[in-house]
Tab-separated table of C-alpha atoms in Angstrom:
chain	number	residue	atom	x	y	z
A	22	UNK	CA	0.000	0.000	0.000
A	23	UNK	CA	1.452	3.042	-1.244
A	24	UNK	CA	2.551	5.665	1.542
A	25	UNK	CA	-0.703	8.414	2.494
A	26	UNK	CA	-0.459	11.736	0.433
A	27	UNK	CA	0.862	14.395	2.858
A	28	UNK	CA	2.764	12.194	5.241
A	29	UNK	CA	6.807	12.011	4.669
A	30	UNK	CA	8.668	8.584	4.122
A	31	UNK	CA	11.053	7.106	6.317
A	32	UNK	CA	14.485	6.281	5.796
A	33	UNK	CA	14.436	2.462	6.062
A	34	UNK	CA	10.899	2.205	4.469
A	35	UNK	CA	11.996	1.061	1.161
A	36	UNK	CA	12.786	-2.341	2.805
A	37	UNK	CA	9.448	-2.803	3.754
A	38	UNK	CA	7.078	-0.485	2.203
A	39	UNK	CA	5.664	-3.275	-0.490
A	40	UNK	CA	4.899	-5.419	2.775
A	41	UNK	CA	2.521	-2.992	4.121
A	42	UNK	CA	-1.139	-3.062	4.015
A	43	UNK	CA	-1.969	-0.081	6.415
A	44	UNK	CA	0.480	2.542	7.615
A	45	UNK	CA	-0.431	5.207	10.802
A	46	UNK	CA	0.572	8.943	11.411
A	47	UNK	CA	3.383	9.825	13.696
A	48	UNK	CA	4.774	13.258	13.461
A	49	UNK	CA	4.144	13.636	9.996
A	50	UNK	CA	5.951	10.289	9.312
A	51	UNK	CA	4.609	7.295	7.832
A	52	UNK	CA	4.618	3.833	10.040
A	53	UNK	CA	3.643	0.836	9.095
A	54	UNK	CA	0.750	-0.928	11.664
A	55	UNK	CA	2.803	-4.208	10.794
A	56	UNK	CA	5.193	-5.225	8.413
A	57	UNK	CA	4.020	-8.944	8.387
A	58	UNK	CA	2.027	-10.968	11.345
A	59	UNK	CA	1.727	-8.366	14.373
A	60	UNK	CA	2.136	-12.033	16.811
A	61	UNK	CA	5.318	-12.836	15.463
A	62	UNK	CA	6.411	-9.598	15.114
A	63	UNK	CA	5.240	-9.391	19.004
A	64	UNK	CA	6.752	-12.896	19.661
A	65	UNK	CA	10.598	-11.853	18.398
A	66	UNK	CA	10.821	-8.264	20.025
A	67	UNK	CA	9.721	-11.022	23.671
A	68	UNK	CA	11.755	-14.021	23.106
A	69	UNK	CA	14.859	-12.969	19.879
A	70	UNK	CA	14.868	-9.712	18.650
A	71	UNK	CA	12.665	-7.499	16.424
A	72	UNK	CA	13.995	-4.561	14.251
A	73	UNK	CA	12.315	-1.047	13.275
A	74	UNK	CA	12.262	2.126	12.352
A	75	UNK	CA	12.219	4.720	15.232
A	76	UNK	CA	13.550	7.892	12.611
A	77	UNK	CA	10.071	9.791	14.033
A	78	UNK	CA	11.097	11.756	16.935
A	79	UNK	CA	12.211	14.793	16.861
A	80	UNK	CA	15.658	15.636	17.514
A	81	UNK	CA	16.280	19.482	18.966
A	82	UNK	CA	19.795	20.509	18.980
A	83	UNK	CA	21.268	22.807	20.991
A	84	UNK	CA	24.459	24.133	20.149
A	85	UNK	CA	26.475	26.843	22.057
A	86	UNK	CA	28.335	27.631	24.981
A	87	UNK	CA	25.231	28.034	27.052
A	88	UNK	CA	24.107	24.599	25.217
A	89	UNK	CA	23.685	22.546	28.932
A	90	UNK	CA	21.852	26.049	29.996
A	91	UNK	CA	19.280	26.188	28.374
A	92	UNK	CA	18.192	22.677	28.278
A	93	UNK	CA	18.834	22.653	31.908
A	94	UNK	CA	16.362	25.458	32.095
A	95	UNK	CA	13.563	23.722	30.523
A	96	UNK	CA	14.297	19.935	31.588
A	97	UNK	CA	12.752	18.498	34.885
A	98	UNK	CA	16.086	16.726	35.487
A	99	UNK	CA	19.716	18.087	35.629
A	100	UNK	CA	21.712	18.128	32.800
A	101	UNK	CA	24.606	19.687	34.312
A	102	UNK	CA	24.848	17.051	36.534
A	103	UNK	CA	24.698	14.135	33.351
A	104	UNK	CA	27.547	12.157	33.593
A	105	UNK	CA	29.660	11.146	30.166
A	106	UNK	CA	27.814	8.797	28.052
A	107	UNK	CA	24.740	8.980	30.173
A	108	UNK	CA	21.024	9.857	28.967
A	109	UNK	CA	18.453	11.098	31.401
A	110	UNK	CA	14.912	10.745	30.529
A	111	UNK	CA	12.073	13.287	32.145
A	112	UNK	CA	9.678	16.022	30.855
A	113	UNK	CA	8.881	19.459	29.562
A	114	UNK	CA	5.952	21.225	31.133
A	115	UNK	CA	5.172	25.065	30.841
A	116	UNK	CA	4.892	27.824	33.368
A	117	UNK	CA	1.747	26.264	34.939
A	118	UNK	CA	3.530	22.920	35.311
A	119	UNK	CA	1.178	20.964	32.830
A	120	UNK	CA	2.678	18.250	30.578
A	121	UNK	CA	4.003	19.841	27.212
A	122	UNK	CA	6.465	16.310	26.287
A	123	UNK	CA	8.797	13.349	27.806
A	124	UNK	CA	11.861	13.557	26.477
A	125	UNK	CA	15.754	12.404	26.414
A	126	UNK	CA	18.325	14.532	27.022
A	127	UNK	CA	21.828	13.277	25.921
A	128	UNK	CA	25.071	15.570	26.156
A	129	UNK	CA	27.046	15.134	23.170
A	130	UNK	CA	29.620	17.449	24.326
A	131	UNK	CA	29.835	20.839	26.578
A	132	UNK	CA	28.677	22.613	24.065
A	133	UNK	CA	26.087	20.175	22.592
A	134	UNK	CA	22.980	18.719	23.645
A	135	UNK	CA	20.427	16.549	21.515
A	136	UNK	CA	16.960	16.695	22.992
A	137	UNK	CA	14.635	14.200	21.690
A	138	UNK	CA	11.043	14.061	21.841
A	139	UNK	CA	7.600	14.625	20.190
A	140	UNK	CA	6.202	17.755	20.831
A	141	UNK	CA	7.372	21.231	18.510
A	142	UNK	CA	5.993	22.908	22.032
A	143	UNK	CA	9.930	21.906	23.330
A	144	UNK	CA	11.572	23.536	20.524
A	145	UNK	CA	9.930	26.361	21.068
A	146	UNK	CA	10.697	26.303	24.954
A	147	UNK	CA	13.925	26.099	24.338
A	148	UNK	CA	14.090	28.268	21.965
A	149	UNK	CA	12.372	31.123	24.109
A	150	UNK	CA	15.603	30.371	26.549
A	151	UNK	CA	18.647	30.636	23.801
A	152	UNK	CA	20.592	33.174	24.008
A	153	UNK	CA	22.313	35.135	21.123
A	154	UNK	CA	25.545	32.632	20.474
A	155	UNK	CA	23.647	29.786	21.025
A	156	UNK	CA	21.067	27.571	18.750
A	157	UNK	CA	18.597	25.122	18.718
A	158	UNK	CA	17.337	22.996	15.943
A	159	UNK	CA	15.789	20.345	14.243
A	160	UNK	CA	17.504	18.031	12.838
A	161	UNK	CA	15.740	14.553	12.446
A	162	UNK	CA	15.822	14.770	8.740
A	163	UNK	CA	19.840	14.250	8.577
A	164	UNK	CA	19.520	10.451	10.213
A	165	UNK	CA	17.960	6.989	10.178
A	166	UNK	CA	17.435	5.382	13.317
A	167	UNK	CA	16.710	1.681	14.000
A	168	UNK	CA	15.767	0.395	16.859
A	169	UNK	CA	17.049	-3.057	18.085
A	170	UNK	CA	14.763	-4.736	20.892
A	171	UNK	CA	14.366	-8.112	22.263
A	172	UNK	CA	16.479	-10.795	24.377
A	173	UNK	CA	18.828	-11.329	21.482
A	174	UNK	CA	19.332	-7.884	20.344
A	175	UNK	CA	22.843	-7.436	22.092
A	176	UNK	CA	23.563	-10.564	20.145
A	177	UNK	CA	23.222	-8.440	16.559
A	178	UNK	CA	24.516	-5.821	17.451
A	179	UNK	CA	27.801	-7.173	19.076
A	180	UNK	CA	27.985	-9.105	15.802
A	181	UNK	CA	28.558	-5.775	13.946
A	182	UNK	CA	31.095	-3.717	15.982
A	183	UNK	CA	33.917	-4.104	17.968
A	184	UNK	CA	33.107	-1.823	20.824
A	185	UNK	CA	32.381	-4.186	24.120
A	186	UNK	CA	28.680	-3.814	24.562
A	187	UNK	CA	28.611	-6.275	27.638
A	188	UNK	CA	26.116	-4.530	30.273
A	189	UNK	CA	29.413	-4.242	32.376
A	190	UNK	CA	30.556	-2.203	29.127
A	191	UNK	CA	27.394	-0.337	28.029
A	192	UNK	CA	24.463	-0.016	30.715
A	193	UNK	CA	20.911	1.157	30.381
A	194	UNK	CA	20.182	4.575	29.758
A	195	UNK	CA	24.230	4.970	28.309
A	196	UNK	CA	25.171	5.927	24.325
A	197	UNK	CA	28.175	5.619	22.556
A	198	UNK	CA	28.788	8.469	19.972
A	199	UNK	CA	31.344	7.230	18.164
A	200	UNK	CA	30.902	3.716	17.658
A	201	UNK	CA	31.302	1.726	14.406
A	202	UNK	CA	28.529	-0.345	13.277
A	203	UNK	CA	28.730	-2.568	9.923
A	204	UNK	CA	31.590	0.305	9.600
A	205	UNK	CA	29.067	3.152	9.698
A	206	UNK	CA	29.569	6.017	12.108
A	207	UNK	CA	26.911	5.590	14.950
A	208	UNK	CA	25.224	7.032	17.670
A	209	UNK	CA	24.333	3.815	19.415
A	210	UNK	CA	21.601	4.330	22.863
A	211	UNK	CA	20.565	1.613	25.337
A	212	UNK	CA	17.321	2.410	25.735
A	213	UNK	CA	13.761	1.457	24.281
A	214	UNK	CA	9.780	1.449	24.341
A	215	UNK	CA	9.476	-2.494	25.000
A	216	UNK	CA	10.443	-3.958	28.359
A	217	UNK	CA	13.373	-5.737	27.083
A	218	UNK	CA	17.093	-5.427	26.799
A	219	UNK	CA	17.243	-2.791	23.292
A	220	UNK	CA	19.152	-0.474	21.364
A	221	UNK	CA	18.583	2.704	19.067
A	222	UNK	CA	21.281	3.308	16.419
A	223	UNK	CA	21.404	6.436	14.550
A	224	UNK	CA	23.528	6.314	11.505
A	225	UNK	CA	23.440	9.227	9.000
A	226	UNK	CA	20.159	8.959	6.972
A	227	UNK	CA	22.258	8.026	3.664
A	228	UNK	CA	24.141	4.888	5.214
A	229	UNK	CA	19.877	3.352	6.397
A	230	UNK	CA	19.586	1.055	3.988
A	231	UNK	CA	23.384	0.008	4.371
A	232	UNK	CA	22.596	-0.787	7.822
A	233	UNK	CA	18.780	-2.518	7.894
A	234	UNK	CA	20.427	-5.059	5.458
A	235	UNK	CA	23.754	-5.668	7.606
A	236	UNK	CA	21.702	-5.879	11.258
A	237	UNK	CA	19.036	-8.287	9.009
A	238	UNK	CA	21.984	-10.783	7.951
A	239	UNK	CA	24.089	-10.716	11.195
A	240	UNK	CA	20.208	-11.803	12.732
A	241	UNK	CA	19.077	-14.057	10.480
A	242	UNK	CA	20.111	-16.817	12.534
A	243	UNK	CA	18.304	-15.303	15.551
A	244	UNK	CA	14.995	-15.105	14.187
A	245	UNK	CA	15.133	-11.486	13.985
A	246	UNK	CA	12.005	-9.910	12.632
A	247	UNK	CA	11.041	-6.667	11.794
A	248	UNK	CA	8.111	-5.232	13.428
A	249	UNK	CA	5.518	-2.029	13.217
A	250	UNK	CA	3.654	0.055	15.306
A	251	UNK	CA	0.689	-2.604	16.754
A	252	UNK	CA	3.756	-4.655	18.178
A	253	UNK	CA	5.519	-1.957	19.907
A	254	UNK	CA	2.240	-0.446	21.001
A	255	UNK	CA	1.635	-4.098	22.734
A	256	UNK	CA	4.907	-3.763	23.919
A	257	UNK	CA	4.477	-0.508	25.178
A	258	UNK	CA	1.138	-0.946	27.038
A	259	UNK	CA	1.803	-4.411	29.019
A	260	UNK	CA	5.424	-2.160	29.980
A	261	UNK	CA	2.911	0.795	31.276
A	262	UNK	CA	4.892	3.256	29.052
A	263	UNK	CA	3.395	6.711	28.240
A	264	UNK	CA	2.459	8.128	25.269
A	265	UNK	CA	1.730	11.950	24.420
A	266	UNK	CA	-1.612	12.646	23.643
A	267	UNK	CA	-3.079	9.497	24.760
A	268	UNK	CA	-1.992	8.887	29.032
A	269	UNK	CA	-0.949	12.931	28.789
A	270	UNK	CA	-1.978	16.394	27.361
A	271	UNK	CA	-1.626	19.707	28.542
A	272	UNK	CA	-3.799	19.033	30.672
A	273	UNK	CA	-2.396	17.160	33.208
A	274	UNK	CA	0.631	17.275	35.594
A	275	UNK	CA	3.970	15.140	35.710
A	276	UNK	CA	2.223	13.081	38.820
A	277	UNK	CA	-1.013	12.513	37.069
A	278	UNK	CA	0.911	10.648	34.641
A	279	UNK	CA	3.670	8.743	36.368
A	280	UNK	CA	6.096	11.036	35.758
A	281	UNK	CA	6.484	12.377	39.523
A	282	UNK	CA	9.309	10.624	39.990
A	283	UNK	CA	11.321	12.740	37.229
A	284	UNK	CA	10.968	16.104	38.804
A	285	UNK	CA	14.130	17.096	40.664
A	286	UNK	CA	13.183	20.107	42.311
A	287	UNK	CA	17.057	20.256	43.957
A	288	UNK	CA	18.191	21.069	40.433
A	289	UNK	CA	17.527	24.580	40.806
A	290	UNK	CA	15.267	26.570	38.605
A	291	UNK	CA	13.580	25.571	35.465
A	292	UNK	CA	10.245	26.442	33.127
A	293	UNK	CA	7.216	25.407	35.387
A	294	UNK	CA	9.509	24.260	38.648
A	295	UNK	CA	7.363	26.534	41.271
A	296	UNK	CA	4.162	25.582	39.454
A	297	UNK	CA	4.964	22.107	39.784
A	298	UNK	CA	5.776	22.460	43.682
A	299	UNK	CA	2.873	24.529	44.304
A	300	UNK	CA	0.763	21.331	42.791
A	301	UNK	CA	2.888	18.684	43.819
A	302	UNK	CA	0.340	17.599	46.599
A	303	UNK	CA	-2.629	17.955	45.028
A	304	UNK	CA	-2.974	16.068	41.684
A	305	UNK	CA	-6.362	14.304	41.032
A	306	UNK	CA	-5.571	11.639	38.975
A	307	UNK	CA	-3.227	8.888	37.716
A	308	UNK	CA	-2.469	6.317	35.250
A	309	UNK	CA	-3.148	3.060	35.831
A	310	UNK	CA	-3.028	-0.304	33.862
A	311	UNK	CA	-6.778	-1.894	33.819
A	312	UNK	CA	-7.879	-5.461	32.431
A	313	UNK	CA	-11.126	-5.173	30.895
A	314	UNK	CA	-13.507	-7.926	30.171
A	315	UNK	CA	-14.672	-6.795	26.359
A	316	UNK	CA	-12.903	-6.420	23.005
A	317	UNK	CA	-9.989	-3.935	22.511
A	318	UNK	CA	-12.135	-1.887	20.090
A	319	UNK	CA	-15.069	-1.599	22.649
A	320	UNK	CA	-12.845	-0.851	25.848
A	321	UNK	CA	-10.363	1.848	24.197
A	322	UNK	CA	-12.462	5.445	24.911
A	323	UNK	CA	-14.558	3.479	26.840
A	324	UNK	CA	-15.150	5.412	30.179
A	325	UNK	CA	-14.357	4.085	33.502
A	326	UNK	CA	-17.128	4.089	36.525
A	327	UNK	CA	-16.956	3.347	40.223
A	328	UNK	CA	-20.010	2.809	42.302
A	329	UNK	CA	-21.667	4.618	39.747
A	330	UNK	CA	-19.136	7.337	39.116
A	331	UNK	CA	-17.341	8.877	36.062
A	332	UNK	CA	-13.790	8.422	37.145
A	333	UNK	CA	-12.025	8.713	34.262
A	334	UNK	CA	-11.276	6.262	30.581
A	335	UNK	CA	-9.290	4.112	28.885
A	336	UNK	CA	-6.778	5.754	26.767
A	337	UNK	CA	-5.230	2.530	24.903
A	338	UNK	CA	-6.921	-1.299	24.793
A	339	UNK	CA	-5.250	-3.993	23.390
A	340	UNK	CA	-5.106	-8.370	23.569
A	341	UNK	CA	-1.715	-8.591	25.584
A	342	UNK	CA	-0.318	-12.071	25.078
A	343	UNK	CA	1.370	-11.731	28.643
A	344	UNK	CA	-2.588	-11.922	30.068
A	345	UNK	CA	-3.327	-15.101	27.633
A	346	UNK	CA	-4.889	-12.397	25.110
A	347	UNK	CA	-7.067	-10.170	27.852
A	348	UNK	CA	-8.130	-6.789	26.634
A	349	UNK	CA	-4.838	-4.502	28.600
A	350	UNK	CA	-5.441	-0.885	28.738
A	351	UNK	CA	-3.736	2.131	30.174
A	352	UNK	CA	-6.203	4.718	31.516
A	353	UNK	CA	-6.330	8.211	33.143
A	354	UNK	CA	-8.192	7.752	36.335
A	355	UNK	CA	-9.313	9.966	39.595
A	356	UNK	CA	-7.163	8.968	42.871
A	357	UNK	CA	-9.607	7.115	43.995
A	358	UNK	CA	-9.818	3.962	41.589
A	359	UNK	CA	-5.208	3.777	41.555
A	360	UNK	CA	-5.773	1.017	44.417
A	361	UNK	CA	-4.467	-1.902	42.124
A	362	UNK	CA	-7.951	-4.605	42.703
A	363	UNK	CA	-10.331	-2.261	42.369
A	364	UNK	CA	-13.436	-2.689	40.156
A	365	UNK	CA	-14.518	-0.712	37.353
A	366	UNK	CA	-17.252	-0.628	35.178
A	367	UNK	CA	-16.523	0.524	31.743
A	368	UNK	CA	-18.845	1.863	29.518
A	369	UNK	CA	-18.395	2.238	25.365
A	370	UNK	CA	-18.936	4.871	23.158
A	371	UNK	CA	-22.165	2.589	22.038
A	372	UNK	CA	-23.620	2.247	26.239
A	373	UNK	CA	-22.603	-1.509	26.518
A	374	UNK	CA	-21.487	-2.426	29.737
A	375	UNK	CA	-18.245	-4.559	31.036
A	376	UNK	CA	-16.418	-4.983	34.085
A	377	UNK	CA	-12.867	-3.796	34.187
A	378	UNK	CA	-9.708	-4.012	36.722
A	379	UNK	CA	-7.142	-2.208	38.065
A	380	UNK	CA	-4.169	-3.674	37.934
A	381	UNK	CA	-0.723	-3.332	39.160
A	382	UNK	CA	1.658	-1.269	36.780
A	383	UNK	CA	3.501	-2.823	34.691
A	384	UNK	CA	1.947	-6.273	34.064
A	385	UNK	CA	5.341	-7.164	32.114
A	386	UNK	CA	8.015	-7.724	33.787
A	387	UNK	CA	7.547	-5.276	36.915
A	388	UNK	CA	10.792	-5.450	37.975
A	389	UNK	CA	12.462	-3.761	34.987
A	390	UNK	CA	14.906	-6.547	34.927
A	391	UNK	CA	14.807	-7.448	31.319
A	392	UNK	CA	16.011	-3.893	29.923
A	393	UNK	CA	19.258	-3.854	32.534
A	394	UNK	CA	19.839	-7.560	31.778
């Protein structure tokens, strides 16, 4: 199926394009719902390794002497305080403290810092604190990025470069900015949307296709498989991972949307920090995992009820094969239905009726032990 008029093509998308029957919007990028079965594609991210393109987010450079400055003086964590190699993830909220984007921060060098995330809104908060010598832009368009997750994934990659990626070596939430990989000049990050051990490399956007077919051979023995957006999205869901626009808006706070946690108010100041203290004790909601007992197209919108109630809805629904196939959903709930146990009744857009469940967050793996493996 040919790529929607008005939507841009991605770099590794000629390797796959003629496979795909249905492709979604994601910052003006064409992505493929699946490439081939969405199980299998499911089933190799969980137990081998899947393969795909994550070129959609944007990338916001900041370039300058004051580079850590201003990022520090939008981002709810410290960048000053990043250690080499390290990435910090956290979020962007305005002067009022309501969710604007999560991001990563990585510093690339005093003097350089790559923000990535989804929302133009950042840009334009960081832009509003550059000063003259200093820049910030876009610059997505200049590379390819493939993402590498599942059990077997170090397996690939260590197949196509000589730099030591043992954990010992390379860690969770590290890069490596000067890596070889198939003899391309990389960015390589451990980090990923899944639940399991994964990796994003970022090659320049000429060398894609150079790369999708070396990672694809030094795999093939692996089972690896590439995968679209209805795998990750299962991925994503059963690992309780948010998504603008869907478990936030600008409407809600960090702690309505388990992002409390990456607020460090010792930083010092930054766009939204007294907003965010003022409210810190006071949000009304949360998001919470829920098992539903109806199909994934009646349960996603559908909104949630307790005793009779409107406490909130379902933002996402989907079979999770970790739950034998249940309907999984993330939804934004009041305080009062976070109690993992507690019953729900969830109503569709059409009035039918089903009983739902909190449950605890994440169903997968709720140690986090896979990604650090």
């Amino acid at each position: 199926m040919a790529v929607p008029e008005g939507l841009s093509t991605t770099p590794f998308a000629p390797r796959y394009a003629d496979r795909v029957e249905e492709w979604i919007d994601i910052y003006g990028n064409a992505v493929p719902l699946a490439i081939s079965d969405p199980a299998e594609e499911y089933l190799a991210i969980r137990t081998s390794v899947g393969a795909s393109e994550y070129s959609m987010l944007h990338k916001w450079h900041v370039e300058g002497e004051a580079a850590v400055a201003v990022v520090d003086a939008v981002f709810s964590r410290s960048v000053k305080g990043l250690g080499a190699g390290r990435i910090a993830y956290g979020v962007v909220v305005d002067a009022d403290g309501m969710m604007l984007d999560d991001v990563t921060v990585a510093v690339l060098a005093p003097d350089h810092v790559v923000v990535t995330g989804g929302n133009p809104a950042t840009m334009d908060a960081l832009a509003a604190h550059t000063p003259a010598g200093s820049t910030v832009t876009e610059r997505r368009e200049e590379s390819a990025v493939l993402t590498l997750q599942g059990p077997r994934s170090r397996d690939v990659l260590q197949r196509l470069t000589h730099v030591d990626v043992s954990n010992a070596a390379f860690p969770y939430y590290t890069f490596l900015d000067d890596a070889l990989v198939a003899g391309i000049p990389a960015q390589v990050s451990r980090l990923g949307f899944t639940a399991e051990l994964g990796y994003e490399i970022q090659v320049p956007r000429q060398r894609a296709l150079e790369l999708w077919d070396a990672v694809f051979e030094a795999g093939a023995d692996l089972g690896i498989r590439a995968f679209g957006a209805i795998a990750l999205l299962t991925c994503r869901t059963e690992a309780g991972m948010i998504m603008g626009e869907l478990e936030y808006d600008h409407t809600v706070t960090p702690f309505e949307c388990r992002m409390g946690w990456a607020i460090d108010f010792d930083k010092g100041p930054f766009q939204g920090r007294d907003a965010l203290l003022a409210k810190k004790d006071s949000a009304t909601g949360r998001v919470v995992s829920v098992v539903v007992d109806a199909a994934p197209e009646a349960a996603e919108g559908a909104r949630l009820e307790l005793d009779g109630r409107d406490i909130g809805y379902v933002t996402t629904a989907l079979p999770s094969p970790a739950l034998d196939g249940a309907t999984l959903g993330l939804a934004r709930v009041h305080r009062d239905a976070v109690k993992s146990g507690t019953a729900l009744t969830a109503v569709a857009s059409d009035g039918s009726k089903a009983d739902a469940t909190v449950r605890p967050t994440p169903v997968y793996d709720p140690e986090r032990a896979r990604v650090r493996a």
